[in-house]
Amino acid sequence: MIKTSDIRVIILISCIAFTLNSNKISAQNLNTYKSDKLVLKGDTLPYRILLPKNYNPIIKYPLILFLHGSGERGNDNNLQLVHGADLFLKDSIRNKYPAFVVFPQCTEKDSWSNYQSSRIDEKTTITYSNKVDKIKQQDLLKALIKKLKREFNLDVNRFYVGGLSMGGMGTFDMVNQNPKLFAAAFPICGGANPKIAKRIKQPSWWIFHGADDEVIPSKYSQQMFDALNVLGADVKLTIYPNVKHDSWTNAFAEPDLIKWLFSKSL
């Protein structure tokens, strides 16, 4: 049986492979995301933040929180921008959908959520908590949002959260920890315990997964969709045929993703 640490190694290898084959973001564009950090009780959460184009402090802006996968953990405050950052840098999006976009970075030995994994006969099984667990990285994320609310004029009715892989799991957990905070959530190749569905049914959900994902099987997204759908939540699921763990490439290419996201409000 492979432990959680081992499945993280598998995810790390997968993410690195896709990173090497992906289009690289220029240093100039990366610098558009300003570097900052949150310190809470001796723990540090590095993050990068993209301000709205032509930012006007009088205007209230939406907030997008994006959680990276295992392969982007660390403390360099840079690696977390590998996947997704370029999407929000597009002029077509920044001009039409001005918002604060935040990419925090999880420390190397931690996770955005609480889960246990095993891999037997090349099949992965993941067990998710059905509780609101005490998770250091989640506490840091909550403190980060409070910090941003103090520093900027945010539209509290239009907070959005998304993430991929470990960050997809973290997206479900972030809503579980803060069930009334977000208007919409978009987890990519993630999963959670269906028993938390009643607690997380408030936001609108768009769940993404690759049908052939061997790192985090798509059944975990399917289960969450089914559980939320039964409760009458505003939820939709997109499963990409013949796609493995890298379903984020397809998700980021969805022409209606950003339009859908910004249409949601509490």
mmCIF file of C-alpha atoms in Angstrom:
data_model
loop_
_atom_site.group_PDB
_atom_site.id
_atom_site.type_symbol
_atom_site.label_atom_id
_atom_site.label_comp_id
_atom_site.label_asym_id
_atom_site.label_seq_id
_atom_site.Cartn_x
_atom_site.Cartn_y
_atom_site.Cartn_z
ATOM 1 C CA MET A 1 0.000 0.000 0.000
ATOM 2 C CA ILE A 2 1.280 3.419 -0.946
ATOM 3 C CA LYS A 3 0.803 6.225 1.564
ATOM 4 C CA THR A 4 -0.260 9.796 0.985
ATOM 5 C CA SER A 5 3.364 10.873 0.619
ATOM 6 C CA ASP A 6 3.814 8.386 -2.218
ATOM 7 C CA ILE A 7 0.777 9.582 -4.163
ATOM 8 C CA ARG A 8 2.134 13.100 -3.831
ATOM 9 C CA VAL A 9 5.335 11.889 -5.505
ATOM 10 C CA ILE A 10 3.252 10.473 -8.364
ATOM 11 C CA ILE A 11 1.390 13.767 -8.719
ATOM 12 C CA LEU A 12 4.683 15.674 -8.574
ATOM 13 C CA ILE A 13 6.214 13.603 -11.379
ATOM 14 C CA SER A 14 3.084 14.053 -13.496
ATOM 15 C CA CYS A 15 3.016 17.814 -12.952
ATOM 16 C CA ILE A 16 6.714 18.175 -13.778
ATOM 17 C CA ALA A 17 6.269 16.243 -17.009
ATOM 18 C CA PHE A 18 3.450 18.489 -18.145
ATOM 19 C CA THR A 19 5.297 21.576 -16.999
ATOM 20 C CA LEU A 20 8.270 20.748 -19.220
ATOM 21 C CA ASN A 21 5.957 20.414 -22.200
ATOM 22 C CA SER A 22 3.841 23.475 -21.521
ATOM 23 C CA ASN A 23 4.274 26.969 -22.847
ATOM 24 C CA LYS A 24 6.424 29.006 -20.514
ATOM 25 C CA ILE A 25 5.247 32.342 -19.173
ATOM 26 C CA SER A 26 7.739 35.122 -19.733
ATOM 27 C CA ALA A 27 9.402 36.661 -16.703
ATOM 28 C CA GLN A 28 7.896 39.993 -17.638
ATOM 29 C CA ASN A 29 4.374 38.595 -17.496
ATOM 30 C CA LEU A 30 5.075 36.745 -14.253
ATOM 31 C CA ASN A 31 6.170 39.999 -12.692
ATOM 32 C CA THR A 32 2.685 41.359 -13.300
ATOM 33 C CA TYR A 33 1.730 39.133 -10.377
ATOM 34 C CA LYS A 34 3.099 41.032 -7.408
ATOM 35 C CA SER A 35 4.928 39.044 -4.750
ATOM 36 C CA ASP A 36 3.799 39.140 -1.128
ATOM 37 C CA LYS A 37 3.444 36.880 1.891
ATOM 38 C CA LEU A 38 1.257 36.304 4.909
ATOM 39 C CA VAL A 39 2.773 35.444 8.298
ATOM 40 C CA LEU A 40 0.497 33.849 10.885
ATOM 41 C CA LYS A 41 1.732 32.476 14.219
ATOM 42 C CA GLY A 42 5.156 31.723 12.796
ATOM 43 C CA ASP A 43 3.853 30.131 9.581
ATOM 44 C CA THR A 44 4.339 31.832 6.218
ATOM 45 C CA LEU A 45 2.115 31.683 3.147
ATOM 46 C CA PRO A 46 3.781 33.145 0.052
ATOM 47 C CA TYR A 47 1.420 34.401 -2.608
ATOM 48 C CA ARG A 48 1.332 36.250 -5.907
ATOM 49 C CA ILE A 49 -1.426 38.710 -6.663
ATOM 50 C CA LEU A 50 -2.607 40.181 -9.938
ATOM 51 C CA LEU A 51 -4.367 43.510 -9.510
ATOM 52 C CA PRO A 52 -7.249 44.535 -11.776
ATOM 53 C CA LYS A 53 -6.166 46.355 -14.878
ATOM 54 C CA ASN A 54 -6.428 50.110 -14.293
ATOM 55 C CA TYR A 55 -7.180 49.439 -10.645
ATOM 56 C CA ASN A 56 -9.415 52.052 -9.043
ATOM 57 C CA PRO A 57 -9.651 51.755 -5.219
ATOM 58 C CA ILE A 58 -13.135 53.258 -5.293
ATOM 59 C CA ILE A 59 -14.482 50.289 -7.268
ATOM 60 C CA LYS A 60 -15.303 46.942 -5.663
ATOM 61 C CA TYR A 61 -13.664 44.031 -7.476
ATOM 62 C CA PRO A 62 -14.189 40.249 -7.497
ATOM 63 C CA LEU A 63 -11.529 37.958 -6.014
ATOM 64 C CA ILE A 64 -10.272 34.731 -7.589
ATOM 65 C CA LEU A 65 -8.278 32.375 -5.372
ATOM 66 C CA PHE A 66 -6.431 29.650 -7.277
ATOM 67 C CA LEU A 67 -4.833 26.637 -5.566
ATOM 68 C CA HIS A 68 -1.970 24.847 -7.312
ATOM 69 C CA GLY A 69 -1.138 21.142 -7.339
ATOM 70 C CA SER A 70 1.499 19.118 -5.486
ATOM 71 C CA GLY A 71 4.138 19.754 -8.119
ATOM 72 C CA GLU A 72 4.143 23.487 -7.444
ATOM 73 C CA ARG A 73 4.614 23.376 -3.665
ATOM 74 C CA GLY A 74 7.556 25.151 -2.067
ATOM 75 C CA ASN A 75 8.578 28.587 -0.864
ATOM 76 C CA ASP A 76 9.987 30.271 -3.978
ATOM 77 C CA ASN A 77 6.700 32.155 -4.524
ATOM 78 C CA ASN A 78 6.968 31.529 -8.228
ATOM 79 C CA LEU A 79 6.322 27.892 -9.118
ATOM 80 C CA GLN A 80 2.604 28.125 -8.345
ATOM 81 C CA LEU A 81 2.178 30.322 -11.426
ATOM 82 C CA VAL A 82 3.099 27.501 -13.830
ATOM 83 C CA HIS A 83 -0.501 26.448 -14.495
ATOM 84 C CA GLY A 84 -3.299 28.959 -14.945
ATOM 85 C CA ALA A 85 -1.540 32.260 -14.393
ATOM 86 C CA ASP A 86 -1.271 32.985 -18.106
ATOM 87 C CA LEU A 87 -5.044 32.580 -18.503
ATOM 88 C CA PHE A 88 -5.760 35.533 -16.238
ATOM 89 C CA LEU A 89 -3.055 37.630 -17.894
ATOM 90 C CA LYS A 90 -4.838 37.666 -21.238
ATOM 91 C CA ASP A 91 -5.882 41.186 -22.221
ATOM 92 C CA SER A 92 -9.243 39.880 -23.407
ATOM 93 C CA ILE A 93 -9.955 38.685 -19.868
ATOM 94 C CA ARG A 94 -8.344 41.510 -17.902
ATOM 95 C CA ASN A 95 -10.174 44.142 -19.939
ATOM 96 C CA LYS A 96 -13.599 42.515 -19.708
ATOM 97 C CA TYR A 97 -13.382 40.909 -16.269
ATOM 98 C CA PRO A 98 -11.267 43.077 -13.945
ATOM 99 C CA ALA A 99 -10.542 41.235 -10.705
ATOM 100 C CA PHE A 100 -7.943 40.395 -8.117
ATOM 101 C CA VAL A 101 -6.346 37.030 -8.887
ATOM 102 C CA VAL A 102 -4.354 35.356 -6.117
ATOM 103 C CA PHE A 103 -2.041 32.342 -6.356
ATOM 104 C CA PRO A 104 -0.885 31.243 -2.888
ATOM 105 C CA GLN A 105 1.860 28.648 -2.504
ATOM 106 C CA CYS A 106 1.584 25.626 -0.222
ATOM 107 C CA THR A 107 4.705 24.510 1.647
ATOM 108 C CA GLU A 108 6.467 21.415 0.360
ATOM 109 C CA LYS A 109 5.410 19.032 3.134
ATOM 110 C CA ASP A 110 1.835 20.255 3.514
ATOM 111 C CA SER A 111 -1.412 20.060 1.554
ATOM 112 C CA TRP A 112 -4.518 22.169 0.943
ATOM 113 C CA SER A 113 -6.732 19.345 2.227
ATOM 114 C CA ASN A 114 -6.811 16.215 4.354
ATOM 115 C CA TYR A 115 -6.818 12.936 2.436
ATOM 116 C CA GLN A 116 -5.248 9.471 2.461
ATOM 117 C CA SER A 117 -4.195 7.595 -0.672
ATOM 118 C CA SER A 118 -3.228 4.061 -1.555
ATOM 119 C CA ARG A 119 -2.203 2.453 -4.833
ATOM 120 C CA ILE A 120 -2.650 -1.276 -5.398
ATOM 121 C CA ASP A 121 -2.306 -3.071 -8.736
ATOM 122 C CA GLU A 122 -1.822 0.327 -10.445
ATOM 123 C CA LYS A 123 -5.190 1.547 -9.140
ATOM 124 C CA THR A 124 -5.423 4.583 -6.894
ATOM 125 C CA THR A 125 -7.846 4.830 -4.005
ATOM 126 C CA ILE A 126 -8.276 8.109 -2.141
ATOM 127 C CA THR A 127 -10.084 8.561 1.160
ATOM 128 C CA TYR A 128 -11.339 12.043 1.989
ATOM 129 C CA SER A 129 -12.412 13.374 5.350
ATOM 130 C CA ASN A 130 -16.119 14.036 5.911
ATOM 131 C CA LYS A 131 -15.421 16.650 8.606
ATOM 132 C CA VAL A 132 -14.228 20.238 8.809
ATOM 133 C CA ASP A 133 -10.671 19.374 9.801
ATOM 134 C CA LYS A 134 -8.082 21.642 11.351
ATOM 135 C CA ILE A 135 -5.639 22.199 8.470
ATOM 136 C CA LYS A 136 -2.777 24.662 8.775
ATOM 137 C CA GLN A 137 -2.807 25.656 5.115
ATOM 138 C CA GLN A 138 -6.559 26.274 5.238
ATOM 139 C CA ASP A 139 -6.099 28.508 8.269
ATOM 140 C CA LEU A 140 -3.492 30.461 6.325
ATOM 141 C CA LEU A 141 -5.833 30.815 3.351
ATOM 142 C CA LYS A 142 -8.600 32.148 5.563
ATOM 143 C CA ALA A 143 -6.187 34.633 7.115
ATOM 144 C CA LEU A 144 -5.021 35.646 3.650
ATOM 145 C CA ILE A 145 -8.557 36.484 2.548
ATOM 146 C CA LYS A 146 -9.042 38.603 5.666
ATOM 147 C CA LYS A 147 -5.781 40.403 4.890
ATOM 148 C CA LEU A 148 -6.845 41.107 1.308
ATOM 149 C CA LYS A 149 -10.221 42.417 2.482
ATOM 150 C CA ARG A 150 -8.398 44.914 4.675
ATOM 151 C CA GLU A 151 -6.012 46.020 1.936
ATOM 152 C CA PHE A 152 -8.311 46.218 -1.086
ATOM 153 C CA ASN A 153 -11.866 47.106 -2.015
ATOM 154 C CA LEU A 154 -13.282 43.645 -2.678
ATOM 155 C CA ASP A 155 -16.765 42.656 -3.751
ATOM 156 C CA VAL A 156 -17.568 40.106 -1.036
ATOM 157 C CA ASN A 157 -20.478 38.786 -3.093
ATOM 158 C CA ARG A 158 -18.129 37.707 -5.877
ATOM 159 C CA PHE A 159 -15.415 35.569 -4.333
ATOM 160 C CA TYR A 160 -14.362 32.604 -6.491
ATOM 161 C CA VAL A 161 -12.077 29.639 -5.798
ATOM 162 C CA GLY A 162 -10.544 27.028 -8.068
ATOM 163 C CA GLY A 163 -7.588 24.714 -8.267
ATOM 164 C CA LEU A 164 -6.074 21.667 -9.877
ATOM 165 C CA SER A 165 -5.098 18.235 -8.570
ATOM 166 C CA MET A 166 -4.168 18.779 -4.906
ATOM 167 C CA GLY A 167 -5.640 22.245 -5.421
ATOM 168 C CA GLY A 168 -8.820 20.700 -6.820
ATOM 169 C CA MET A 169 -9.169 18.774 -3.587
ATOM 170 C CA GLY A 170 -8.304 21.975 -1.745
ATOM 171 C CA THR A 171 -11.077 23.810 -3.601
ATOM 172 C CA PHE A 172 -13.686 21.453 -2.184
ATOM 173 C CA ASP A 173 -12.101 21.779 1.250
ATOM 174 C CA MET A 174 -11.877 25.573 1.051
ATOM 175 C CA VAL A 175 -15.627 25.741 0.486
ATOM 176 C CA ASN A 176 -16.172 23.146 3.206
ATOM 177 C CA GLN A 177 -14.206 25.346 5.597
ATOM 178 C CA ASN A 178 -16.024 28.496 4.421
ATOM 179 C CA PRO A 179 -19.455 27.413 3.130
ATOM 180 C CA LYS A 180 -20.917 30.909 2.768
ATOM 181 C CA LEU A 181 -17.876 32.705 1.389
ATOM 182 C CA PHE A 182 -17.745 31.811 -2.311
ATOM 183 C CA ALA A 183 -20.156 32.456 -5.161
ATOM 184 C CA ALA A 184 -18.552 29.868 -7.464
ATOM 185 C CA ALA A 185 -15.926 27.132 -7.431
ATOM 186 C CA PHE A 186 -14.135 25.247 -10.189
ATOM 187 C CA PRO A 187 -12.138 22.198 -9.025
ATOM 188 C CA ILE A 188 -10.022 20.470 -11.678
ATOM 189 C CA CYS A 189 -9.013 16.792 -11.322
ATOM 190 C CA GLY A 190 -9.812 16.874 -7.620
ATOM 191 C CA GLY A 191 -12.282 15.203 -5.309
ATOM 192 C CA ALA A 192 -13.815 15.163 -1.849
ATOM 193 C CA ASN A 193 -16.082 13.148 0.426
ATOM 194 C CA PRO A 194 -19.666 13.198 -0.896
ATOM 195 C CA LYS A 195 -20.886 13.448 2.704
ATOM 196 C CA ILE A 196 -19.834 17.121 2.770
ATOM 197 C CA ALA A 197 -22.143 17.962 -0.161
ATOM 198 C CA LYS A 198 -24.886 19.430 2.033
ATOM 199 C CA ARG A 199 -22.388 21.828 3.591
ATOM 200 C CA ILE A 200 -20.894 23.006 0.277
ATOM 201 C CA LYS A 201 -24.028 23.301 -1.868
ATOM 202 C CA GLN A 202 -24.249 27.121 -1.799
ATOM 203 C CA PRO A 203 -21.705 28.061 -4.511
ATOM 204 C CA SER A 204 -22.170 27.348 -8.184
ATOM 205 C CA TRP A 205 -19.873 24.499 -9.220
ATOM 206 C CA TRP A 206 -18.159 23.559 -12.465
ATOM 207 C CA ILE A 207 -16.185 20.372 -11.935
ATOM 208 C CA PHE A 208 -13.564 19.159 -14.441
ATOM 209 C CA HIS A 209 -11.741 15.847 -14.828
ATOM 210 C CA GLY A 210 -9.992 13.639 -17.354
ATOM 211 C CA ALA A 211 -11.693 10.304 -17.962
ATOM 212 C CA ASP A 212 -8.383 8.410 -17.983
ATOM 213 C CA ASP A 213 -6.836 10.090 -14.944
ATOM 214 C CA GLU A 214 -4.779 7.482 -13.066
ATOM 215 C CA VAL A 215 -3.432 9.866 -10.434
ATOM 216 C CA ILE A 216 -6.815 11.011 -9.134
ATOM 217 C CA PRO A 217 -9.515 8.857 -10.757
ATOM 218 C CA SER A 218 -12.428 10.757 -12.263
ATOM 219 C CA LYS A 219 -14.907 8.845 -10.102
ATOM 220 C CA TYR A 220 -14.126 11.253 -7.263
ATOM 221 C CA SER A 221 -15.360 14.221 -9.276
ATOM 222 C CA GLN A 222 -18.329 12.189 -10.496
ATOM 223 C CA GLN A 223 -19.270 11.341 -6.910
ATOM 224 C CA MET A 224 -19.180 14.989 -5.882
ATOM 225 C CA PHE A 225 -21.283 16.007 -8.870
ATOM 226 C CA ASP A 226 -23.862 13.331 -8.077
ATOM 227 C CA ALA A 227 -24.035 14.301 -4.398
ATOM 228 C CA LEU A 228 -24.424 18.006 -5.142
ATOM 229 C CA ASN A 229 -26.875 17.430 -7.969
ATOM 230 C CA VAL A 230 -29.189 15.386 -5.741
ATOM 231 C CA LEU A 231 -29.332 18.333 -3.352
ATOM 232 C CA GLY A 232 -30.370 20.690 -6.143
ATOM 233 C CA ALA A 233 -27.083 22.600 -6.181
ATOM 234 C CA ASP A 234 -26.076 24.653 -9.215
ATOM 235 C CA VAL A 235 -23.466 22.191 -10.451
ATOM 236 C CA LYS A 236 -22.155 20.886 -13.740
ATOM 237 C CA LEU A 237 -19.504 18.321 -14.597
ATOM 238 C CA THR A 238 -17.194 18.130 -17.605
ATOM 239 C CA ILE A 239 -15.316 14.854 -18.149
ATOM 240 C CA TYR A 240 -12.783 14.893 -20.982
ATOM 241 C CA PRO A 241 -12.549 11.588 -22.902
ATOM 242 C CA ASN A 242 -9.052 10.145 -23.396
ATOM 243 C CA VAL A 243 -7.522 12.766 -21.078
ATOM 244 C CA LYS A 244 -5.332 11.751 -18.156
ATOM 245 C CA HIS A 245 -4.276 13.904 -15.208
ATOM 246 C CA ASP A 246 -3.657 17.041 -17.253
ATOM 247 C CA SER A 247 -7.304 18.021 -17.541
ATOM 248 C CA TRP A 248 -6.428 21.591 -16.571
ATOM 249 C CA THR A 249 -5.235 22.323 -20.103
ATOM 250 C CA ASN A 250 -8.712 21.478 -21.386
ATOM 251 C CA ALA A 251 -10.436 23.312 -18.537
ATOM 252 C CA PHE A 252 -8.440 26.510 -19.082
ATOM 253 C CA ALA A 253 -9.338 26.334 -22.777
ATOM 254 C CA GLU A 254 -13.088 26.226 -22.070
ATOM 255 C CA PRO A 255 -14.468 29.296 -23.896
ATOM 256 C CA ASP A 256 -17.242 29.804 -21.341
ATOM 257 C CA LEU A 257 -15.290 29.248 -18.118
ATOM 258 C CA ILE A 258 -14.495 32.874 -17.321
ATOM 259 C CA LYS A 259 -17.877 34.126 -18.490
ATOM 260 C CA TRP A 260 -19.575 31.494 -16.318
ATOM 261 C CA LEU A 261 -17.384 32.338 -13.325
ATOM 262 C CA PHE A 262 -17.999 36.078 -13.364
ATOM 263 C CA SER A 263 -21.730 35.621 -13.874
ATOM 264 C CA LYS A 264 -22.025 34.173 -10.363
ATOM 265 C CA SER A 265 -22.786 36.260 -7.294
ATOM 266 C CA LEU A 266 -24.116 35.625 -3.792
#
